[in-house]
Tab-separated table of C-alpha atoms in Angstrom:
chain	number	residue	atom	x	y	z
Y	1	MET	CA	-12.298	6.877	17.702
Y	2	TYR	CA	-8.550	4.959	17.074
Y	3	LEU	CA	-6.478	4.879	13.961
Y	4	LEU	CA	-5.369	1.727	14.179
Y	5	LEU	CA	-2.551	-0.063	10.642
Y	6	VAL	CA	-1.762	-4.357	11.415
Y	7	GLY	CA	0.470	-5.582	8.214
Y	8	LEU	CA	3.267	-7.210	7.315
Y	9	ASN	CA	6.022	-6.902	5.050
Y	10	HIS	CA	9.789	-7.674	2.926
Y	11	GLU	CA	10.850	-6.759	6.580
Y	12	THR	CA	8.539	-9.085	8.842
Y	13	ALA	CA	7.828	-11.363	6.141
Y	14	PRO	CA	9.171	-14.439	3.959
Y	15	LEU	CA	7.860	-14.820	0.620
Y	16	ALA	CA	5.623	-17.909	2.053
Y	17	VAL	CA	3.763	-15.897	4.059
Y	18	ARG	CA	3.280	-13.157	2.322
Y	19	GLU	CA	2.075	-14.711	-0.494
Y	20	ARG	CA	-0.562	-15.969	1.920
Y	21	VAL	CA	-2.201	-13.142	2.457
Y	22	ALA	CA	-2.051	-11.096	-0.559
Y	23	PHE	CA	-4.864	-10.493	-2.574
Y	24	SER	CA	-6.250	-9.620	-6.376
Y	25	PRO	CA	-7.695	-5.787	-6.944
Y	26	ALA	CA	-11.022	-7.947	-7.025
Y	27	GLY	CA	-10.049	-9.650	-3.717
Y	28	VAL	CA	-9.815	-6.230	-2.139
Y	29	THR	CA	-12.967	-5.458	-2.804
Y	30	ARG	CA	-14.149	-8.131	-1.774
Y	31	ALA	CA	-12.367	-8.446	1.683
Y	32	LEU	CA	-12.790	-5.080	1.863
Y	33	GLU	CA	-16.933	-5.657	2.073
Y	34	THR	CA	-15.546	-8.702	4.815
Y	35	LEU	CA	-14.294	-6.421	7.205
Y	36	HIS	CA	-16.980	-3.271	6.603
Y	37	ALA	CA	-19.356	-6.272	8.427
Y	38	ASN	CA	-18.192	-6.104	11.251
Y	39	PRO	CA	-19.553	-3.692	13.652
Y	40	LEU	CA	-16.286	-2.655	15.254
Y	41	LEU	CA	-15.225	-1.097	11.725
Y	42	HIS	CA	-16.021	2.289	11.078
Y	43	GLU	CA	-13.691	3.003	8.351
Y	44	VAL	CA	-10.945	0.186	6.509
Y	45	ALA	CA	-8.832	0.154	3.598
Y	46	LEU	CA	-6.423	-2.568	2.478
Y	47	LEU	CA	-3.490	-1.927	1.093
Y	48	SER	CA	-1.558	-4.591	-1.059
Y	49	THR	CA	0.848	-5.432	-2.971
Y	50	CYS	CA	3.776	-7.805	-3.951
Y	51	ASN	CA	6.245	-6.701	-0.797
Y	52	ARG	CA	3.182	-6.105	2.178
Y	53	THR	CA	-0.224	-6.242	2.762
Y	54	GLU	CA	-2.120	-3.832	5.163
Y	55	LEU	CA	-4.833	-2.854	6.592
Y	56	TYR	CA	-5.523	0.959	7.669
Y	57	ALA	CA	-9.382	1.140	9.716
Y	58	LEU	CA	-11.158	3.694	12.587
Y	59	LEU	CA	-11.817	1.555	15.194
Y	60	PRO	CA	-13.601	2.896	18.869
Y	61	THR	CA	-11.033	1.197	20.418
Y	62	SER	CA	-7.712	0.686	20.070
Y	63	ASP	CA	-7.457	-3.493	20.246
Y	64	PRO	CA	-6.439	-4.521	16.908
Y	65	ALA	CA	-7.800	-8.118	17.595
Y	66	PRO	CA	-10.588	-7.340	14.354
Y	67	LEU	CA	-8.034	-6.639	12.234
Y	68	VAL	CA	-5.228	-9.421	13.598
Y	69	ALA	CA	-8.221	-12.156	13.401
Y	70	PHE	CA	-9.343	-11.440	9.623
Y	71	LEU	CA	-5.564	-11.761	8.108
Y	72	GLU	CA	-4.940	-15.073	10.174
Y	73	ALA	CA	-8.271	-16.677	8.771
Y	74	THR	CA	-7.122	-15.509	4.952
Y	75	GLY	CA	-3.676	-16.277	4.666
Y	76	HIS	CA	-4.501	-19.345	7.337
Y	77	VAL	CA	-0.760	-18.969	8.767
Y	78	PRO	CA	-0.902	-20.623	12.725
Y	79	ASP	CA	1.987	-18.329	13.802
Y	80	LEU	CA	1.252	-14.677	11.636
Y	81	ALA	CA	0.879	-12.967	14.871
Y	82	GLU	CA	4.855	-12.794	14.665
Y	83	HIS	CA	5.545	-11.228	11.117
Y	84	LEU	CA	2.581	-9.052	11.999
Y	85	TYR	CA	3.445	-5.607	13.119
Y	86	ARG	CA	0.649	-2.841	14.875
Y	87	ARG	CA	1.024	1.108	14.882
Y	88	GLU	CA	-1.716	3.349	16.208
Y	89	GLY	CA	-3.234	7.098	15.033
Y	90	GLU	CA	-0.218	9.655	14.659
Y	91	GLU	CA	2.341	7.152	13.754
Y	92	ALA	CA	0.633	4.649	11.591
Y	93	ALA	CA	-0.079	8.170	9.582
Y	94	ARG	CA	4.096	8.336	9.746
Y	95	HIS	CA	4.379	4.559	8.322
Y	96	LEU	CA	1.809	5.263	5.729
Y	97	PHE	CA	3.726	8.283	4.921
Y	98	ARG	CA	6.747	6.364	4.747
Y	99	VAL	CA	5.378	3.507	2.650
Y	100	ALA	CA	4.125	6.080	0.033
Y	101	SER	CA	7.379	8.244	0.335
Y	102	GLY	CA	9.359	5.192	-0.869
Y	103	VAL	CA	11.291	4.775	2.124
Y	104	ASN	CA	9.701	1.565	3.501
Y	105	SER	CA	10.143	-0.358	0.440
Y	106	MET	CA	12.411	-2.827	-0.633
Y	107	ILE	CA	14.166	-1.000	-3.020
Y	108	LEU	CA	14.464	2.789	-1.600
Y	109	GLY	CA	12.385	5.427	-3.290
Y	110	GLU	CA	10.539	2.570	-5.829
Y	111	GLY	CA	8.190	4.332	-7.307
Y	112	GLN	CA	4.898	2.573	-7.649
Y	113	VAL	CA	4.058	2.330	-4.684
Y	114	LEU	CA	2.656	5.501	-4.602
Y	115	SER	CA	0.118	4.673	-7.826
Y	116	GLN	CA	-0.797	1.587	-5.718
Y	117	VAL	CA	-1.086	3.281	-2.513
Y	118	ARG	CA	-3.794	5.632	-4.191
Y	119	ALA	CA	-5.425	2.541	-6.100
Y	120	ALA	CA	-5.564	1.411	-2.308
Y	121	PHE	CA	-7.933	4.604	-1.571
Y	122	GLN	CA	-9.578	4.617	-4.121
Y	123	GLN	CA	-11.058	0.795	-3.860
Y	124	ALA	CA	-11.938	1.480	0.026
Y	125	ASN	CA	-13.907	4.715	-1.717
Y	126	ALA	CA	-15.500	2.642	-4.723
Y	127	ALA	CA	-16.479	0.000	-1.734
Y	128	GLY	CA	-18.091	2.750	0.409
Y	129	THR	CA	-15.643	1.949	3.636
Y	130	VAL	CA	-13.693	4.827	3.780
Y	131	GLY	CA	-15.335	7.968	5.456
Y	132	GLY	CA	-13.844	11.416	6.276
Y	133	ARG	CA	-10.974	9.807	8.680
Y	134	LEU	CA	-9.118	7.537	5.988
Y	135	SER	CA	-9.668	10.192	3.659
Y	136	ALA	CA	-7.872	12.287	5.109
Y	137	LEU	CA	-5.137	10.365	5.394
Y	138	PHE	CA	-4.595	8.846	2.143
Y	139	ARG	CA	-5.127	12.174	1.231
Y	140	HIS	CA	-1.690	13.314	3.140
Y	141	ALA	CA	-0.276	10.509	2.238
Y	142	LEU	CA	-0.654	10.921	-1.582
Y	143	SER	CA	0.472	14.120	-0.809
Y	144	ALA	CA	3.821	13.422	1.359
Y	145	GLY	CA	4.917	10.417	-2.112
Y	146	LYS	CA	4.234	13.060	-4.501
Y	147	ARG	CA	5.836	16.028	-2.556
Y	148	ALA	CA	9.255	13.262	-1.841
Y	149	ARG	CA	9.697	12.851	-5.320
Y	150	GLU	CA	9.261	16.866	-6.561
Y	151	GLU	CA	10.949	18.000	-4.040
Y	152	THR	CA	13.770	15.285	-3.126
Y	153	GLY	CA	16.137	12.661	-5.501
Y	154	ILE	CA	14.758	10.253	-3.717
Y	155	ALA	CA	13.580	8.324	-6.817
Y	156	ARG	CA	16.032	9.311	-8.818
Y	157	ARG	CA	17.432	6.786	-11.188
Y	158	ALA	CA	14.353	4.415	-10.754
Y	159	VAL	CA	14.753	0.722	-12.284
Y	160	SER	CA	12.058	-1.614	-11.926
Y	161	ILE	CA	11.911	-5.264	-11.587
Y	162	SER	CA	12.019	-5.921	-15.067
Y	163	SER	CA	15.350	-4.104	-15.357
Y	164	VAL	CA	16.755	-5.849	-12.807
Y	165	ALA	CA	15.396	-9.240	-14.121
Y	166	VAL	CA	16.404	-8.646	-18.165
Y	167	GLN	CA	19.906	-7.279	-15.906
Y	168	LEU	CA	19.678	-10.917	-14.565
Y	169	ALA	CA	19.937	-12.978	-17.877
Y	170	ARG	CA	22.531	-10.541	-19.116
Y	171	GLU	CA	24.820	-11.789	-16.699
Y	172	LEU	CA	23.746	-15.574	-16.450
Y	173	PHE	CA	24.191	-15.140	-21.375
Y	174	GLY	CA	26.326	-12.017	-21.716
Y	175	ASP	CA	24.803	-10.632	-24.717
Y	176	LEU	CA	21.460	-10.984	-25.587
Y	177	LYS	CA	21.379	-10.350	-29.544
Y	178	GLY	CA	20.265	-13.688	-30.717
Y	179	HIS	CA	18.278	-15.528	-27.814
Y	180	SER	CA	15.208	-16.141	-27.249
Y	181	ALA	CA	12.408	-15.536	-24.511
Y	182	LEU	CA	8.585	-15.891	-23.680
Y	183	VAL	CA	7.178	-14.182	-21.210
Y	184	LEU	CA	4.334	-15.106	-18.975
Y	185	GLY	CA	1.286	-12.727	-18.291
Y	186	ALA	CA	-0.035	-9.957	-20.256
Y	187	GLY	CA	0.115	-7.233	-17.036
Y	188	GLU	CA	2.012	-4.026	-16.158
Y	189	THR	CA	5.235	-6.099	-14.995
Y	190	ALA	CA	4.928	-8.281	-17.893
Y	191	GLU	CA	4.867	-5.662	-20.574
Y	192	LEU	CA	7.172	-3.420	-18.900
Y	193	THR	CA	10.052	-6.698	-19.178
Y	194	LEU	CA	8.696	-7.804	-22.462
Y	195	ARG	CA	9.433	-3.781	-23.712
Y	196	LEU	CA	13.040	-3.750	-22.009
Y	197	LEU	CA	14.026	-7.607	-23.492
Y	198	SER	CA	13.607	-6.424	-27.355
Y	199	ASP	CA	15.376	-2.857	-26.293
Y	200	ALA	CA	17.878	-5.654	-25.305
Y	201	GLY	CA	18.047	-7.342	-28.974
Y	202	VAL	CA	16.143	-10.320	-27.490
Y	203	ARG	CA	15.816	-11.814	-31.501
Y	204	SER	CA	12.273	-14.139	-30.245
Y	205	ILE	CA	9.689	-12.605	-28.315
Y	206	ALA	CA	6.887	-15.367	-27.047
Y	207	VAL	CA	4.100	-13.922	-25.251
Y	208	THR	CA	1.481	-16.473	-23.465
Y	209	ASN	CA	-1.662	-15.598	-21.372
Y	210	ARG	CA	-4.707	-17.694	-19.690
Y	211	THR	CA	-6.701	-15.049	-22.185
Y	212	TYR	CA	-5.238	-15.107	-25.669
Y	213	GLN	CA	-6.276	-12.034	-27.423
Y	214	HIS	CA	-4.574	-10.215	-24.224
Y	215	ALA	CA	-1.233	-12.100	-24.772
Y	216	VAL	CA	-1.981	-11.338	-29.268
Y	217	GLY	CA	-2.498	-7.449	-28.148
Y	218	LEU	CA	0.899	-7.201	-25.852
Y	219	ALA	CA	2.831	-9.751	-28.544
Y	220	GLU	CA	1.966	-7.581	-31.419
Y	221	SER	CA	2.257	-4.046	-30.045
Y	222	LEU	CA	6.394	-4.902	-29.252
Y	223	GLY	CA	6.610	-7.089	-32.050
Y	224	GLY	CA	6.448	-10.150	-30.407
Y	225	ARG	CA	5.173	-13.505	-30.485
Y	226	ALA	CA	1.659	-15.093	-29.008
Y	227	VAL	CA	1.059	-18.020	-28.306
Y	228	PRO	CA	-1.946	-20.616	-26.528
Y	229	PHE	CA	-1.416	-21.330	-22.846
Y	230	ASP	CA	-1.746	-24.480	-23.623
Y	231	ALA	CA	1.591	-24.664	-25.299
Y	232	LEU	CA	3.570	-23.450	-22.293
Y	233	ALA	CA	5.991	-26.737	-22.064
Y	234	ASP	CA	7.135	-26.453	-25.917
Y	235	GLU	CA	8.140	-22.638	-25.716
Y	236	MET	CA	10.537	-23.474	-22.360
Y	237	THR	CA	11.571	-26.182	-24.938
Y	238	ARG	CA	12.951	-23.117	-27.365
Y	239	ALA	CA	13.014	-20.274	-25.087
Y	240	ASN	CA	16.035	-19.435	-23.284
Y	241	ILE	CA	14.644	-17.095	-20.581
Y	242	VAL	CA	11.437	-17.187	-19.406
Y	243	ILE	CA	9.526	-14.433	-17.279
Y	244	SER	CA	6.614	-14.985	-15.318
Y	245	SER	CA	4.584	-12.415	-13.356
Y	246	THR	CA	1.131	-12.979	-13.581
Y	247	ALA	CA	-2.179	-12.610	-11.178
Y	248	ALA	CA	-2.555	-16.680	-11.118
Y	249	PRO	CA	-3.652	-17.520	-7.689
Y	250	HIS	CA	-1.723	-20.996	-8.115
Y	251	THR	CA	1.367	-21.945	-9.299
Y	252	LEU	CA	1.595	-22.425	-13.325
Y	253	ILE	CA	4.779	-24.178	-14.045
Y	254	ARG	CA	5.733	-26.755	-11.727
Y	255	ARG	CA	8.355	-29.901	-11.086
Y	256	GLU	CA	7.146	-31.857	-13.484
Y	257	MET	CA	6.839	-29.824	-16.129
Y	258	ALA	CA	10.194	-28.321	-16.096
Y	259	LEU	CA	11.638	-31.791	-16.092
Y	260	SER	CA	9.874	-32.747	-19.141
Y	261	VAL	CA	10.968	-29.348	-20.567
Y	262	MET	CA	15.192	-29.979	-19.499
Y	263	ARG	CA	15.416	-33.923	-20.980
Y	264	LYS	CA	14.364	-31.819	-24.622
Y	265	ARG	CA	17.040	-28.797	-23.928
Y	266	ARG	CA	19.709	-31.755	-23.679
Y	267	GLY	CA	21.386	-29.700	-21.079
Y	268	ARG	CA	21.455	-26.063	-22.494
Y	269	PRO	CA	20.430	-24.079	-19.182
Y	270	LEU	CA	17.430	-22.379	-18.918
Y	271	PHE	CA	17.077	-18.753	-16.729
Y	272	LEU	CA	13.809	-18.882	-14.659
Y	273	ILE	CA	12.597	-15.276	-13.380
Y	274	ASP	CA	9.526	-15.594	-11.253
Y	275	ILE	CA	8.060	-11.873	-10.215
Y	276	ALA	CA	4.682	-12.250	-9.495
Y	277	VAL	CA	3.273	-13.079	-6.166
Y	278	PRO	CA	2.393	-15.593	-5.471
Y	279	ARG	CA	4.547	-17.592	-7.369
Y	280	ASP	CA	3.989	-18.520	-10.147
Y	281	ILE	CA	6.946	-21.205	-10.197
Y	282	GLU	CA	7.196	-24.053	-8.055
Y	283	PRO	CA	10.341	-23.235	-6.031
Y	284	GLU	CA	11.471	-26.973	-6.339
Y	285	VAL	CA	11.853	-26.553	-10.168
Y	286	GLY	CA	15.083	-24.798	-8.997
Y	287	ASP	CA	16.851	-27.982	-8.001
Y	288	LEU	CA	16.617	-29.025	-11.449
Y	289	GLU	CA	20.206	-29.311	-13.215
Y	290	ASN	CA	21.080	-26.565	-15.516
Y	291	VAL	CA	17.736	-24.457	-13.973
Y	292	PHE	CA	18.202	-21.130	-12.471
Y	293	LEU	CA	15.128	-20.148	-10.759
Y	294	TYR	CA	14.803	-16.571	-8.914
Y	295	ASN	CA	12.250	-15.250	-7.365
Y	296	ILE	CA	11.651	-12.371	-5.923
Y	297	ASP	CA	13.345	-12.500	-2.497
Y	298	ASP	CA	16.150	-13.745	-4.585
Y	299	LEU	CA	16.230	-9.981	-6.356
Y	300	LYS	CA	16.154	-8.695	-3.118
Y	301	ARG	CA	19.401	-9.597	-1.799
Y	302	VAL	CA	20.633	-9.006	-5.863
Y	303	VAL	CA	20.000	-5.620	-5.195
Y	304	GLY	CA	22.654	-4.569	-2.704
Y	305	GLU	CA	23.836	-1.667	-3.159
Y	306	ASN	CA	20.091	0.092	-3.891
Y	307	LEU	CA	21.464	3.010	-5.661
Y	308	GLU	CA	24.078	5.110	-3.379
Y	309	GLY	CA	22.100	8.875	-4.366
Y	310	ARG	CA	19.628	7.714	-2.932
Y	311	ALA	CA	20.555	7.343	0.589
Y	312	GLY	CA	21.468	10.405	0.741
Y	313	GLU	CA	17.468	12.252	0.098
Y	314	VAL	CA	16.083	9.883	3.095
Y	315	ALA	CA	17.257	12.359	5.665
Y	316	GLN	CA	15.011	15.458	3.321
Y	317	VAL	CA	12.196	12.775	2.814
Y	318	GLU	CA	11.914	12.418	6.841
Y	319	THR	CA	11.463	15.653	7.218
Y	320	LEU	CA	8.675	16.468	4.789
Y	321	ILE	CA	6.920	13.739	6.062
Y	322	GLU	CA	6.825	15.279	9.347
Y	323	GLU	CA	5.741	18.080	7.913
Y	324	GLU	CA	3.225	16.182	6.594
Y	325	VAL	CA	2.277	14.874	9.356
Y	326	ALA	CA	2.063	17.743	11.576
Y	327	ARG	CA	-0.433	18.790	8.757
Y	328	PHE	CA	-2.253	15.454	9.074
Y	329	ARG	CA	-2.554	15.997	13.046
Y	330	GLN	CA	-4.234	18.937	11.827
Y	331	ALA	CA	-6.884	17.532	9.835
Y	332	TRP	CA	-7.711	14.940	12.298
Y	333	ARG	CA	-7.839	17.665	15.170
Y	334	GLY	CA	-10.319	19.644	12.988
Y	335	LEU	CA	-12.260	15.860	12.137
Y	336	THR	CA	-12.449	15.240	15.891
Y	337	LEU	CA	-12.870	18.323	17.995
Y	338	GLY	CA	-14.007	19.987	16.066
Y	339	PRO	CA	-17.535	19.142	15.027
Y	340	LEU	CA	-17.418	17.741	18.893
Y	341	LEU	CA	-17.016	21.018	20.529
Y	342	ASN	CA	-19.507	22.862	17.575
Y	343	ALA	CA	-21.951	20.025	18.614
Y	344	LEU	CA	-21.681	20.900	22.528
Y	345	GLN	CA	-22.238	24.274	22.153
Y	346	GLU	CA	-25.147	24.110	19.743
Y	347	LYS	CA	-26.212	22.037	22.820
Y	348	MET	CA	-25.888	24.640	25.607
Y	349	GLU	CA	-27.355	27.148	23.185
Y	350	ALA	CA	-30.153	25.203	22.448
Y	351	VAL	CA	-30.461	24.458	26.433
Y	352	ARG	CA	-30.099	28.470	27.079
Y	353	LEU	CA	-33.277	29.012	24.202
Y	354	LEU	CA	-35.139	26.942	25.970
Y	355	GLU	CA	-34.947	27.916	29.469
Y	356	MET	CA	-35.487	31.338	27.785
Y	357	GLU	CA	-38.625	30.214	26.024
Y	358	LYS	CA	-39.607	28.478	29.624
Y	359	SER	CA	-38.827	32.283	31.561
Y	360	ALA	CA	-40.463	34.054	28.558
Y	361	ARG	CA	-43.808	35.426	30.715
Y	362	ARG	CA	-41.721	36.001	34.037
Y	363	LEU	CA	-39.771	38.557	31.814
Y	364	ALA	CA	-42.871	40.104	29.227
Y	365	GLY	CA	-42.296	43.061	31.541
Y	366	LEU	CA	-38.856	43.455	31.363
Y	367	SER	CA	-37.842	46.311	28.782
Y	368	GLU	CA	-36.495	46.008	25.463
Y	369	GLY	CA	-33.038	46.673	27.238
Y	370	GLU	CA	-33.351	44.480	30.312
Y	371	ARG	CA	-34.757	41.725	27.838
Y	372	GLU	CA	-30.582	41.729	25.689
Y	373	ALA	CA	-29.387	42.363	28.652
Y	374	VAL	CA	-30.359	39.340	30.369
Y	375	GLU	CA	-29.539	37.564	26.849
Y	376	ALA	CA	-26.175	38.792	27.208
Y	377	LEU	CA	-26.218	37.667	30.838
Y	378	THR	CA	-26.982	34.046	29.268
Y	379	LYS	CA	-25.129	33.928	27.090
Y	380	GLY	CA	-21.590	35.130	28.741
Y	381	MET	CA	-22.517	32.172	31.426
Y	382	VAL	CA	-22.470	29.769	28.862
Y	383	ARG	CA	-19.079	30.935	27.245
Y	384	ARG	CA	-18.095	31.347	31.068
Y	385	MET	CA	-18.783	27.661	31.572
Y	386	LEU	CA	-17.986	26.743	28.459
Y	387	LYS	CA	-14.706	28.101	28.603
Y	388	ASP	CA	-12.348	26.192	30.277
Y	389	PRO	CA	-13.086	22.396	29.507
Y	390	ILE	CA	-12.726	23.957	25.947
Y	391	ALA	CA	-9.228	24.983	26.527
Y	392	GLN	CA	-8.613	21.548	28.462
Y	393	LEU	CA	-9.685	19.455	25.336
Y	394	ARG	CA	-7.432	21.956	23.281
Y	395	SER	CA	-4.822	21.232	25.286
Y	396	ARG	CA	-4.938	17.328	25.089
Y	397	ALA	CA	-5.535	17.274	21.496
Y	398	ASP	CA	-2.560	16.369	20.053
Y	399	THR	CA	-2.114	13.361	23.058
Y	400	SER	CA	-3.213	9.987	23.504
Y	401	GLU	CA	-5.673	11.347	26.324
Y	402	ALA	CA	-7.593	13.139	23.032
Y	403	THR	CA	-9.654	10.121	22.720
Y	404	LEU	CA	-10.568	9.269	26.232
Y	405	TYR	CA	-11.496	12.853	26.689
Y	406	LEU	CA	-13.567	13.205	23.468
Y	407	ASP	CA	-15.583	9.961	24.169
Y	408	ALA	CA	-16.107	10.903	27.611
Y	409	LEU	CA	-17.374	14.665	26.172
Y	410	ARG	CA	-19.796	12.453	23.655
Y	411	ALA	CA	-21.103	10.217	26.330
Y	412	LEU	CA	-21.386	12.777	29.090
Y	413	PHE	CA	-23.836	15.151	26.648
Y	414	ASP	CA	-25.126	12.739	24.914
Y	415	LEU	CA	-24.015	14.747	21.467
Y	416	GLU	CA	-24.457	13.628	18.042
Y	417	LEU	CA	-21.792	14.694	15.649
Y	418	PRO	CA	-22.326	15.945	12.399
Y	419	GLU	CA	-22.049	14.091	8.915
Y	420	MET	CA	-18.323	13.653	8.404
Y	421	PRO	CA	-16.686	15.113	4.912
Y	422	THR	CA	-17.498	13.363	2.025
Y	423	VAL	CA	-14.112	12.201	0.139
Y	424	ALA	CA	-14.488	14.804	-2.085
Y	425	ASP	CA	-15.071	17.263	0.067
Y	426	LEU	CA	-11.650	16.313	1.525
Y	427	LEU	CA	-9.972	15.623	-1.786
Y	428	GLY	CA	-11.199	18.477	-3.936
Y	429	GLU	CA	-9.379	18.226	-7.921
Y	430	GLU	CA	-6.639	15.858	-6.007
Y	431	ALA	CA	-9.241	13.172	-6.455
Y	432	GLY	CA	-8.538	12.982	-10.625
Y	433	GLU	CA	-4.941	14.345	-10.355
Y	434	ASP	CA	-2.149	12.523	-12.290
Y	435	VAL	CA	0.550	10.992	-9.349
Y	436	GLY	CA	3.392	12.104	-12.086
Y	437	LEU	CA	3.964	8.103	-12.575
Y	438	ALA	CA	5.021	6.047	-16.499
Y	439	PRO	CA	2.860	4.182	-17.466
Y	440	HIS	CA	4.637	0.993	-17.696
Y	441	SER	CA	5.854	1.270	-13.761
Y	442	ASP	CA	6.658	-2.279	-12.526
Y	443	GLU	CA	4.698	-3.040	-8.994
Y	444	CYS	CA	8.091	-3.649	-6.976
Y	445	GLU	CA	11.088	-1.641	-8.496
Y	446	ALA	CA	14.811	-2.703	-7.853
Y	447	SER	CA	18.480	-1.307	-8.612
Y	448	LEU	CA	20.389	-2.291	-12.240
Y	449	LEU	CA	22.708	-4.932	-10.785
Y	450	SER	CA	25.913	-4.682	-10.109
Y	451	PRO	CA	28.978	-6.276	-11.079
Y	452	LYS	CA	29.432	-7.261	-7.901
Y	453	GLY	CA	26.343	-9.632	-8.320
Y	454	ARG	CA	27.470	-11.761	-11.226
Y	455	ARG	CA	29.162	-14.551	-8.383
Y	456	SER	CA	26.514	-16.306	-5.614
Y	457	LEU	CA	23.415	-14.253	-7.101
Y	458	VAL	CA	20.939	-17.212	-4.870
Y	459	GLU	CA	23.521	-18.903	-2.458
Y	460	GLY	CA	24.278	-21.631	-3.655
Y	461	ARG	CA	23.574	-21.241	-6.785
Y	462	PRO	CA	26.118	-19.022	-8.991
Y	463	SER	CA	26.010	-17.910	-12.534
Y	464	ARG	CA	27.530	-19.549	-15.185
Y	465	PRO	CA	27.439	-17.929	-18.672
Y	466	GLU	CA	29.873	-19.899	-20.668
Y	467	GLU	CA	27.577	-22.500	-19.923
Y	468	ALA	CA	24.754	-20.266	-22.164
Y	469	PRO	CA	24.097	-21.885	-25.514
């Protein structure tokens, strides 16, 4: 069996492509069911965040075509293949470990991704699409991520994209006291943003959501005001700052709505930050006069410094990852080589016993000592015949030839393997263990905006705090 990874992220694909293959939690479950229906995919898991979509699968060949085809069909992007990366075996494991450790993120050391890796594993487990091998992969990924945060400084001074959004508002308006804000969405990201705005002194905070009761609960918890979703345009007329973070599959604020809002605002600038994937705000809204619109990719350009202190921790994290890769290699070897060799030895022993039984009549006249000698002789012959093949298999267990040899052995001796260990067997108590993340961590983390980011935050759209009302 081959462990394969096919995916794309913020380094290989722009936001416009990433949002075409982004999956909601319910969408992940449906996708896993579709993928698992393919007989070529023995195990499969899907990791989908605001910055990446990755498929991890166990296949009988190293051909990633089924995974690539699924992503192409999902995204309807003709040239999607040029944005995809492919990893096999140990390299696929190393990639996931780097993701979980925060060194393969848009923001170095981001914390929420470890929770997202855990959620991806739990969803695949709930959907019944992972077995022993992918369970081992994710177990070691979670271990790598936890160790990186506990044993290094890679995640110190973590700041979320919500913090960047609030800081951008400060850069435009200065002191936020006396200003009003509108938050679209009632999830974790929206809640964190609302808390930060409240801490920054925003005098009036409104929360809206398609499910009004969700908006009410969030607003009341922080002293804000819930408004019906159909009053969105009116609230945009009043607010200076609009931060959108919903899970809507389509845009909620279009150019025509924003144009009408700006006419009523009579020239007062409107600051919009869209931190949703897919985007909540139509990109053309940003072309309107006195409208300042930023999305996740814009924030990527804002966060240039990325907490310099974290960079010095990368080497230590990479060392830790290699230790975890070695542990995973041993686990994978045990999951593939051990059961196969046990099955081979059991089959050879069964053959020996069968032949002894066939010869029972001819051996009937032997004494007890002679019978024991024959028993030892036949057992010794089996051990001697298996000694070299087993040694050769073990010597190749960590090479690219391993799968070829193991598949050949299975076919030549018609071996049936025992059931793989369950998820509970592999994880033990870790299955319910907390990863130690703050309850309001954001989906994508970013460092605070430095003073250098005040001008030209997005090319061609400099901040102009003097226009603040």
